[in-house]
Amino acid sequence: GAVVSQHPSWVICKSGTSVKIECRSLDFQATTMFWYRQFPKQSLMLMATSNEGSKATYEQGVEKDKFLINHASLTLSTLTVTSAHPEDSSFYICSAPGTENYEQYFGPGTRLTVT
Amino acid sequence: AQSVTQLGSHVSVSEGALVLLRCNYSSSVPPYLFWYVQYPNQGLQLLLKYTSAATLVKGINGFEAEFKKSETSFHLTKPSAHMSDAAEYFCAVRASGNTPLVFGKGTRLSVIA
């Protein structure tokens, strides 16, 4: 099946710094990727839809200037958390749609801890 | 718009007992429905999916789910719980096209020895 990777798998950063998370589709092309955030003991919430060659679409309440998304190629989308604060600590998961049965392929997630 | 409601944030069963995790959906179009499992500090693993073929869907690890349009339900079952089934389970729905999955709030399954 299709594989989506994320890097890094976990990161600790200091408050005020920026962190970049990469999401790659390893064996297929993805013109669209989705970014989710999951707080402890909660469900996944869609943050934004990343579109290759155009601007990302953000969900209501998500600060686009804080969570910068760049879909650089058909296999890579990046999420940059700018000026991170402790409340940004979360599990970030990306996914890409498959071509069959309307499935999505999920990355393993990135755990961000801001100190 | 699509949405799912998972009834019960926490379900506890004895080892060997029936597992039943409930999910009801709301969709303006014929939905695609999914169940995922998440173990602590890990990503999501697809258990099974409904894509308008058979209404009874069999998945991995002995799980299955039945799509019931009249009840707008897609409940997840397993005849005999195993300790390794203890995890968080998410029901999700997706409309046709290039749209994201919408997740339920999740149900934490505990298995008691």
Coordinates of C-alpha atoms in Angstrom, one line a residue:
Chain A
G1 CA 0.0 0.0 0.0
A2 CA 0.9 3.6 -0.2
V3 CA 3.2 5.0 2.4
V4 CA 3.4 8.5 3.9
S5 CA 6.3 9.4 6.1
Q6 CA 6.8 12.3 8.5
H7 CA 10.0 13.9 9.8
P8 CA 10.8 14.4 12.6
S9 CA 8.9 11.8 14.6
W10 CA 9.3 14.0 17.7
V11 CA 10.8 17.4 18.4
I12 CA 11.4 19.5 21.4
C13 CA 11.9 23.2 21.0
K14 CA 12.0 26.3 23.0
S15 CA 9.2 28.8 23.2
G16 CA 9.6 31.5 20.5
T17 CA 11.4 29.3 18.0
S18 CA 10.1 27.8 14.7
V19 CA 9.8 24.2 13.8
K20 CA 9.3 22.6 10.4
I21 CA 7.6 19.2 10.0
E22 CA 7.9 17.4 6.7
C23 CA 5.3 15.0 5.2
R24 CA 6.2 12.9 2.2
S25 CA 4.3 10.5 0.0
L26 CA 6.9 7.8 -0.7
D27 CA 5.5 5.8 -3.6
F28 CA 2.8 7.9 -5.0
Q29 CA 2.1 11.5 -5.9
A30 CA -0.2 13.7 -3.8
T31 CA -1.6 16.9 -5.2
T32 CA -3.4 17.3 -1.9
M33 CA -2.3 16.6 1.7
F34 CA -4.1 17.1 4.9
W35 CA -2.7 18.3 8.2
Y36 CA -4.4 17.2 11.5
R37 CA -3.6 18.1 15.1
Q38 CA -4.4 15.8 18.0
F39 CA -4.2 17.0 21.6
P40 CA -3.8 14.4 24.4
K41 CA -6.8 12.2 24.8
Q42 CA -8.6 14.0 22.0
S43 CA -9.6 13.3 18.5
L44 CA -7.9 14.4 15.3
M45 CA -8.9 17.9 14.1
L46 CA -8.3 19.0 10.6
M47 CA -6.0 22.1 10.5
A48 CA -5.6 22.7 6.8
T49 CA -5.6 21.3 3.3
S50 CA -2.3 21.6 1.5
N51 CA -2.5 22.0 -2.3
E52 CA 0.5 21.5 -4.6
G53 CA 1.1 24.7 -6.5
S54 CA -1.4 26.9 -4.7
K55 CA -2.1 28.2 -1.2
A56 CA -3.3 26.0 1.6
T57 CA -6.8 26.1 2.8
Y58 CA -7.1 26.6 6.6
E59 CA -9.9 25.5 8.8
Q60 CA -11.8 28.1 10.8
G61 CA -9.8 29.1 13.9
V62 CA -6.4 28.0 12.6
E63 CA -3.9 30.9 12.4
K64 CA -2.4 30.8 8.9
D65 CA 0.4 33.1 9.9
K66 CA 1.4 30.7 12.7
F67 CA 1.0 27.5 10.9
L68 CA 2.7 27.9 7.5
I69 CA 2.1 25.2 5.0
N70 CA 4.1 24.8 1.8
H71 CA 3.3 22.1 -0.7
A72 CA 6.6 22.2 -2.6
S73 CA 6.2 19.2 -4.9
L74 CA 3.9 16.3 -5.6
T75 CA 5.5 14.3 -2.8
L76 CA 6.3 16.9 -0.1
S77 CA 4.3 19.1 2.1
T78 CA 5.7 21.0 5.1
L79 CA 4.1 22.5 8.1
T80 CA 6.1 25.2 9.9
V81 CA 5.0 26.2 13.4
T82 CA 6.3 29.7 13.8
S83 CA 7.0 31.4 17.2
A84 CA 6.0 28.2 19.0
H85 CA 4.4 28.4 22.4
P86 CA 3.7 25.7 24.9
E87 CA 0.0 25.5 23.9
D88 CA 1.2 24.4 20.4
S89 CA 2.5 21.2 21.9
S90 CA 0.6 18.5 20.2
F91 CA 0.7 15.5 17.9
Y92 CA 0.7 16.6 14.3
I93 CA -0.4 14.1 11.6
C94 CA -0.5 14.4 7.9
S95 CA -2.3 12.3 5.3
A96 CA -2.7 12.1 1.6
P97 CA -5.7 10.8 -0.3
G98 CA -5.4 7.5 -2.2
T99 CA -6.7 6.8 -5.6
E100 CA -8.9 3.9 -4.7
N101 CA -11.9 3.6 -2.4
Y102 CA -11.5 7.1 -1.2
E103 CA -8.9 6.1 1.4
Q104 CA -6.4 8.4 3.1
Y105 CA -2.9 7.3 4.0
F106 CA -1.6 8.6 7.2
G107 CA 1.8 9.5 8.3
P108 CA 3.1 8.2 11.7
G109 CA 2.8 11.6 13.3
T110 CA 5.1 14.2 14.8
R111 CA 5.0 14.9 18.5
L112 CA 5.9 18.5 19.2
T113 CA 6.8 19.6 22.7
V114 CA 7.4 23.3 23.3
T115 CA 9.2 24.2 26.5
Chain B
A1 CA -21.5 18.1 5.6
Q2 CA -20.3 14.8 7.0
S3 CA -20.0 14.0 10.7
V4 CA -19.8 11.0 13.0
T5 CA -20.8 10.4 16.5
Q6 CA -19.2 7.8 18.7
L7 CA -21.4 6.8 21.6
G8 CA -19.3 6.2 24.7
S9 CA -16.0 7.7 25.3
H10 CA -14.8 4.7 27.2
V11 CA -15.8 1.1 26.9
S12 CA -14.6 -1.6 29.2
V13 CA -14.9 -5.4 28.5
S14 CA -13.6 -8.6 30.0
E15 CA -11.1 -10.6 28.0
G16 CA -13.0 -13.0 25.8
A17 CA -16.1 -10.9 25.8
L18 CA -17.8 -9.3 22.8
V19 CA -16.6 -5.9 21.8
L20 CA -19.1 -3.4 20.5
L21 CA -18.1 0.2 19.6
R22 CA -20.8 2.4 18.3
C23 CA -20.7 4.9 15.5
N24 CA -23.5 6.8 13.9
Y25 CA -22.9 9.0 10.8
S26 CA -24.5 12.0 9.2
S27 CA -23.9 12.5 5.5
S28 CA -25.6 14.4 2.7
V29 CA -24.2 11.9 0.2
P30 CA -23.5 8.2 0.3
P31 CA -20.6 8.0 2.8
Y32 CA -17.3 6.2 2.9
L33 CA -16.8 5.1 6.5
F34 CA -13.7 4.0 8.3
W35 CA -12.6 2.6 11.6
Y36 CA -9.0 3.4 12.9
V37 CA -7.2 2.2 15.9
Q38 CA -4.5 4.2 17.7
Y39 CA -2.2 2.7 20.3
P40 CA -0.6 5.0 22.9
N41 CA 2.0 7.4 21.4
Q42 CA 1.5 5.9 17.9
G43 CA -0.2 6.9 14.6
L44 CA -3.4 5.6 13.2
Q45 CA -3.9 2.1 11.8
L46 CA -6.8 1.3 9.5
L47 CA -9.0 -1.4 10.8
L48 CA -11.6 -1.5 8.0
K49 CA -13.5 0.6 5.6
Y50 CA -16.9 0.7 3.9
T51 CA -17.0 1.9 0.3
S52 CA -20.5 0.9 -0.8
A53 CA -19.7 -2.7 -1.7
A54 CA -20.7 -5.2 0.9
T55 CA -22.5 -3.9 4.0
L56 CA -20.7 -6.3 6.3
V57 CA -17.0 -5.4 6.3
K58 CA -14.3 -7.5 7.7
G59 CA -11.1 -6.0 8.9
I60 CA -7.9 -6.8 10.5
N61 CA -7.4 -8.4 14.0
G62 CA -10.8 -10.1 13.9
F63 CA -12.9 -6.8 13.8
E64 CA -15.8 -6.3 11.5
A65 CA -18.5 -3.6 11.0
E66 CA -21.9 -3.5 9.5
F67 CA -23.2 -0.5 7.5
K68 CA -26.9 0.0 8.2
K69 CA -28.3 2.8 6.2
S70 CA -31.7 2.7 7.9
E71 CA -30.0 3.3 11.2
T72 CA -27.2 5.5 9.9
S73 CA -24.8 3.3 11.8
F74 CA -21.5 1.6 11.4
H75 CA -20.8 -0.1 14.6
L76 CA -17.5 -2.0 15.2
T77 CA -17.6 -5.5 16.7
K78 CA -15.2 -8.3 17.6
P79 CA -16.5 -11.6 19.0
S80 CA -13.8 -12.1 21.6
A81 CA -11.7 -9.3 23.1
H82 CA -8.0 -9.7 23.6
M83 CA -5.8 -7.8 25.9
S84 CA -3.9 -6.4 22.9
D85 CA -7.2 -4.7 21.7
A86 CA -6.9 -2.1 24.4
A87 CA -6.5 1.2 22.5
E88 CA -8.3 4.2 21.2
Y89 CA -10.7 3.6 18.3
F90 CA -11.9 6.3 15.9
C91 CA -14.7 6.2 13.5
A92 CA -14.4 8.5 10.5
V93 CA -16.4 9.5 7.4
R94 CA -15.4 10.9 4.1
A95 CA -17.6 12.1 1.2
S96 CA -16.8 11.3 -2.4
G97 CA -14.0 13.2 -4.0
N98 CA -10.8 14.7 -2.7
T99 CA -12.1 15.5 0.8
P100 CA -10.5 15.0 4.2
L101 CA -11.7 12.5 6.7
V102 CA -13.8 13.7 9.6
F103 CA -13.2 11.9 12.8
G104 CA -15.4 11.1 15.7
K105 CA -14.3 11.9 19.2
G106 CA -12.9 8.4 19.8
T107 CA -13.7 5.5 22.1
R108 CA -11.1 4.2 24.5
L109 CA -11.4 0.4 24.8
S110 CA -10.1 -1.2 28.0
V111 CA -9.8 -5.0 28.3
I112 CA -9.9 -6.5 31.8
A113 CA -8.2 -9.8 32.5

